[in-house]
Amino acid sequence: MPDSVRFSPWIQYDLERWRQLADEQYLIRLKGKTVIYNQEEDTAQIYIVKSGRVRLSYFDSEGAEKIYIFALPGCMFGEETCFEPSAQFLHAATIVDSELYCIPKDRFLRHLSQDVALNAQVLTSLSHKIHVMMEHIRRFSFLNARGRVAAVFVDLAHRFGTPAGQGIRIDLPVIQQGIGNLINVSRLTVNQVIGELELQGLLEKKDGRWIIYDLDALTALSQIR
């Protein structure tokens, strides 16, 4: 798997890596579209997704959103404030009904002080997120809107794709506004690019799900030359 896909914004890990922290006493259940914390809010917990999906994003003063990470099962978030004591930079909200381990910072830090292997896992998680941010910057700097949209569908195919006849079905609802908020282009531009890709026969939408017919072509469009 190329690094551009490995460091996509959809982050998922085996929950087993957090077995020291995944205690049922910390488990909370939230409905979809529930705000977990706001940007610039002081928080006293870190989170690990057990099930569902969480969106981590930033809003400007006019309400425009830039999505940075989709936290899937096994993804930890909020831990950076344990090491850089400041308010949260990002806004976190559930996308669908979700189960999260909500771990108090003092207990999290106590676990870290007693477990070298856990320290390594947390460092690996933080390092992965740095690479995800670098991939965001790389795409913004060197890809046009067409390349960015193609890159999103390549990410989705590798993370959520299943064989479907002559194509790959994305087993996740995907909306144009969400793509736009992720790659920092307007929904109108996303619609235009997707329309062009459909005319080329690279993908189409069937029964509310996208089918990719030529992953190689989309991958080529998303490559930096």
Coordinates of C-alpha atoms in Angstrom, one line a residue, residues 5-223:
V5 CA -3.1 5.7 1.1
R6 CA -1.5 4.4 4.4
F7 CA -1.7 8.0 5.7
S8 CA -5.2 8.7 4.6
P9 CA -7.4 10.7 7.1
W10 CA -9.4 7.5 7.9
I11 CA -7.5 6.1 10.9
Q12 CA -8.2 2.6 12.3
Y13 CA -6.2 0.3 14.5
D14 CA -6.8 -3.1 16.1
L15 CA -8.3 -2.4 19.5
E16 CA -6.0 -5.0 21.0
R17 CA -3.2 -2.5 21.0
W18 CA -5.1 -0.5 23.7
R19 CA -6.0 -3.5 25.9
Q20 CA -4.4 -1.8 28.9
L21 CA -6.8 1.1 28.5
A22 CA -9.9 -0.5 27.1
D23 CA -11.7 -1.0 30.4
E24 CA -15.5 -1.1 30.4
Q25 CA -15.6 1.4 33.3
Y26 CA -14.5 4.0 30.8
L27 CA -17.0 3.1 28.0
I28 CA -19.6 5.7 26.9
R29 CA -22.2 5.6 24.2
L30 CA -23.1 8.6 22.1
K31 CA -25.7 9.2 19.4
G32 CA -24.6 10.3 16.0
K33 CA -23.9 14.0 15.5
T34 CA -23.0 14.5 19.2
V35 CA -20.3 17.0 20.0
I36 CA -17.6 15.4 22.2
Y37 CA -15.6 18.6 22.6
N38 CA -15.2 22.0 20.9
Q39 CA -12.0 23.5 19.5
E40 CA -10.2 25.7 22.1
E41 CA -12.0 23.8 24.9
D42 CA -10.1 22.5 27.9
T43 CA -10.6 18.7 28.3
A44 CA -9.7 16.3 31.0
Q45 CA -10.1 13.0 29.0
I46 CA -8.6 11.2 26.1
Y47 CA -10.7 9.0 23.8
I48 CA -10.4 5.7 22.0
V49 CA -13.1 4.7 19.5
K50 CA -14.6 1.2 20.2
S51 CA -17.3 1.4 17.5
G52 CA -18.7 4.0 15.1
R53 CA -16.9 7.0 13.5
V54 CA -15.8 10.4 14.9
R55 CA -14.9 13.5 12.8
L56 CA -12.1 15.8 14.0
S57 CA -12.2 19.1 12.3
Y58 CA -11.6 22.9 12.5
F59 CA -14.2 25.6 12.0
D60 CA -13.4 29.2 11.1
S61 CA -15.2 32.2 12.4
E62 CA -17.8 32.0 9.6
G63 CA -18.5 28.3 10.2
A64 CA -16.6 26.9 7.3
E65 CA -15.2 23.4 8.2
K66 CA -11.9 21.7 7.4
I67 CA -11.9 18.0 8.3
Y68 CA -8.6 16.6 9.4
I69 CA -9.2 13.0 10.6
F70 CA -12.0 10.4 10.7
A71 CA -11.4 8.4 13.8
L72 CA -12.5 4.8 13.3
P73 CA -12.4 1.8 15.8
G74 CA -9.1 1.7 17.5
C75 CA -8.2 5.3 16.9
M76 CA -7.1 7.4 19.9
F77 CA -7.7 11.1 19.9
G78 CA -7.3 14.0 22.4
E79 CA -4.1 12.6 23.8
E80 CA -1.9 15.5 22.5
T81 CA -3.1 17.8 25.3
C82 CA -1.4 15.4 27.8
F83 CA 1.9 16.4 26.4
E84 CA 1.3 19.9 25.2
P85 CA -0.9 21.4 28.0
S86 CA -3.2 23.7 26.0
A87 CA -6.8 23.7 24.9
Q88 CA -8.0 21.4 22.1
F89 CA -7.1 22.6 18.6
L90 CA -9.8 20.6 16.9
H91 CA -13.6 20.0 17.2
A92 CA -14.7 16.4 17.8
A93 CA -18.1 15.0 17.0
T94 CA -19.6 11.6 16.3
I95 CA -20.8 10.9 12.8
V96 CA -22.9 7.9 13.7
D97 CA -23.9 6.2 17.0
S98 CA -20.6 5.4 18.6
E99 CA -19.0 3.8 21.6
L100 CA -15.9 5.4 23.0
Y101 CA -13.5 4.8 25.9
C102 CA -13.4 8.1 27.7
I103 CA -10.3 7.9 29.9
P104 CA -9.4 10.6 32.5
K105 CA -6.0 12.1 31.8
D106 CA -4.5 11.4 35.2
R107 CA -5.3 7.6 34.8
F108 CA -4.0 7.7 31.2
L109 CA -0.7 9.2 32.4
R110 CA -0.5 6.8 35.2
H111 CA -0.8 3.9 32.8
L112 CA 2.0 5.5 30.6
S113 CA 4.3 5.8 33.6
Q114 CA 4.0 2.1 34.3
D115 CA 4.0 0.6 30.8
V116 CA 6.8 1.0 28.3
A117 CA 5.0 -0.9 25.6
L118 CA 2.0 1.4 25.9
N119 CA 4.3 4.4 25.6
A120 CA 5.5 3.0 22.3
Q121 CA 1.9 2.5 21.0
V122 CA 1.0 6.1 21.9
L123 CA 4.1 7.4 20.2
T124 CA 3.3 5.3 17.1
S125 CA -0.2 6.8 17.1
L126 CA 1.0 10.3 17.3
S127 CA 3.6 9.7 14.7
H128 CA 1.0 8.3 12.3
K129 CA -1.1 11.5 12.8
I130 CA 1.9 13.7 12.0
H131 CA 2.2 11.7 8.7
V132 CA -1.5 12.2 8.1
M133 CA -1.1 15.9 8.5
M134 CA 1.9 15.9 6.2
E135 CA -0.2 14.1 3.5
H136 CA -2.9 16.7 3.8
I137 CA -0.2 19.4 3.2
R138 CA 1.3 17.5 0.3
R139 CA -2.1 17.2 -1.4
F140 CA -3.0 20.8 -0.9
S141 CA 0.4 22.0 -2.1
F142 CA 0.8 19.8 -5.2
L143 CA -2.6 18.5 -6.4
N144 CA -5.4 20.4 -8.1
A145 CA -9.1 19.8 -7.3
R146 CA -9.3 16.9 -9.7
G147 CA -6.3 15.1 -8.1
R148 CA -7.6 15.7 -4.6
V149 CA -11.0 14.3 -5.3
A150 CA -9.4 11.3 -7.0
A151 CA -7.2 10.8 -3.9
V152 CA -10.3 10.7 -1.6
F153 CA -11.9 7.9 -3.7
V154 CA -8.6 6.0 -3.7
D155 CA -8.5 6.3 0.1
L156 CA -12.1 5.1 0.3
A157 CA -11.5 2.1 -2.0
H158 CA -8.6 0.9 0.1
R159 CA -10.3 1.4 3.4
F160 CA -14.0 0.6 2.7
G161 CA -14.0 -1.0 -0.7
T162 CA -15.5 -4.5 -1.5
P163 CA -15.6 -6.3 -4.8
A164 CA -18.8 -5.6 -6.7
G165 CA -19.1 -7.1 -10.2
Q166 CA -16.6 -5.2 -12.4
G167 CA -15.9 -2.6 -9.8
I168 CA -15.2 -1.8 -6.1
R169 CA -18.1 -0.7 -4.0
I170 CA -17.5 1.8 -1.2
D171 CA -19.4 0.5 1.8
L172 CA -19.8 4.0 3.3
P173 CA -22.2 6.9 2.6
V174 CA -20.1 9.6 1.0
I175 CA -21.5 13.1 0.4
Q176 CA -19.9 15.8 -1.8
Q177 CA -20.0 18.4 1.0
G178 CA -17.9 16.0 3.2
I179 CA -15.4 15.6 0.4
G180 CA -15.2 19.3 0.0
N181 CA -14.7 19.9 3.7
L182 CA -11.9 17.3 3.7
I183 CA -10.0 18.6 0.6
N184 CA -10.8 22.3 1.0
V185 CA -12.7 22.9 -2.2
S186 CA -16.3 23.9 -2.7
R187 CA -19.1 21.4 -3.1
L188 CA -19.8 22.9 -6.6
T189 CA -16.2 22.0 -7.6
V190 CA -16.5 18.5 -6.1
N191 CA -19.7 18.0 -8.1
Q192 CA -18.1 19.1 -11.3
V193 CA -15.0 16.9 -10.8
I194 CA -17.1 13.9 -9.9
G195 CA -19.3 14.5 -13.0
E196 CA -16.2 14.4 -15.2
L197 CA -15.0 11.2 -13.6
E198 CA -18.4 9.6 -14.2
L199 CA -18.4 10.7 -17.8
Q200 CA -15.0 9.0 -18.1
G201 CA -16.5 5.8 -16.7
L202 CA -14.2 5.7 -13.7
L203 CA -17.0 5.6 -11.1
E204 CA -20.7 6.0 -10.6
K205 CA -23.3 6.0 -7.8
K206 CA -25.7 3.1 -7.4
D207 CA -28.2 2.7 -4.6
G208 CA -26.6 5.4 -2.5
R209 CA -23.1 3.9 -2.7
W210 CA -20.2 4.8 -5.0
I211 CA -18.8 2.1 -7.4
I212 CA -15.2 2.6 -8.6
Y213 CA -14.6 1.0 -12.0
D214 CA -11.0 2.0 -12.6
L215 CA -9.0 2.4 -9.4
D216 CA -5.7 2.5 -11.4
A217 CA -6.9 5.6 -13.3
L218 CA -7.9 7.3 -10.1
T219 CA -4.6 6.4 -8.5
A220 CA -2.8 7.9 -11.4
L221 CA -4.8 11.1 -11.1
S222 CA -3.9 11.4 -7.4
Q223 CA -0.1 11.0 -8.0

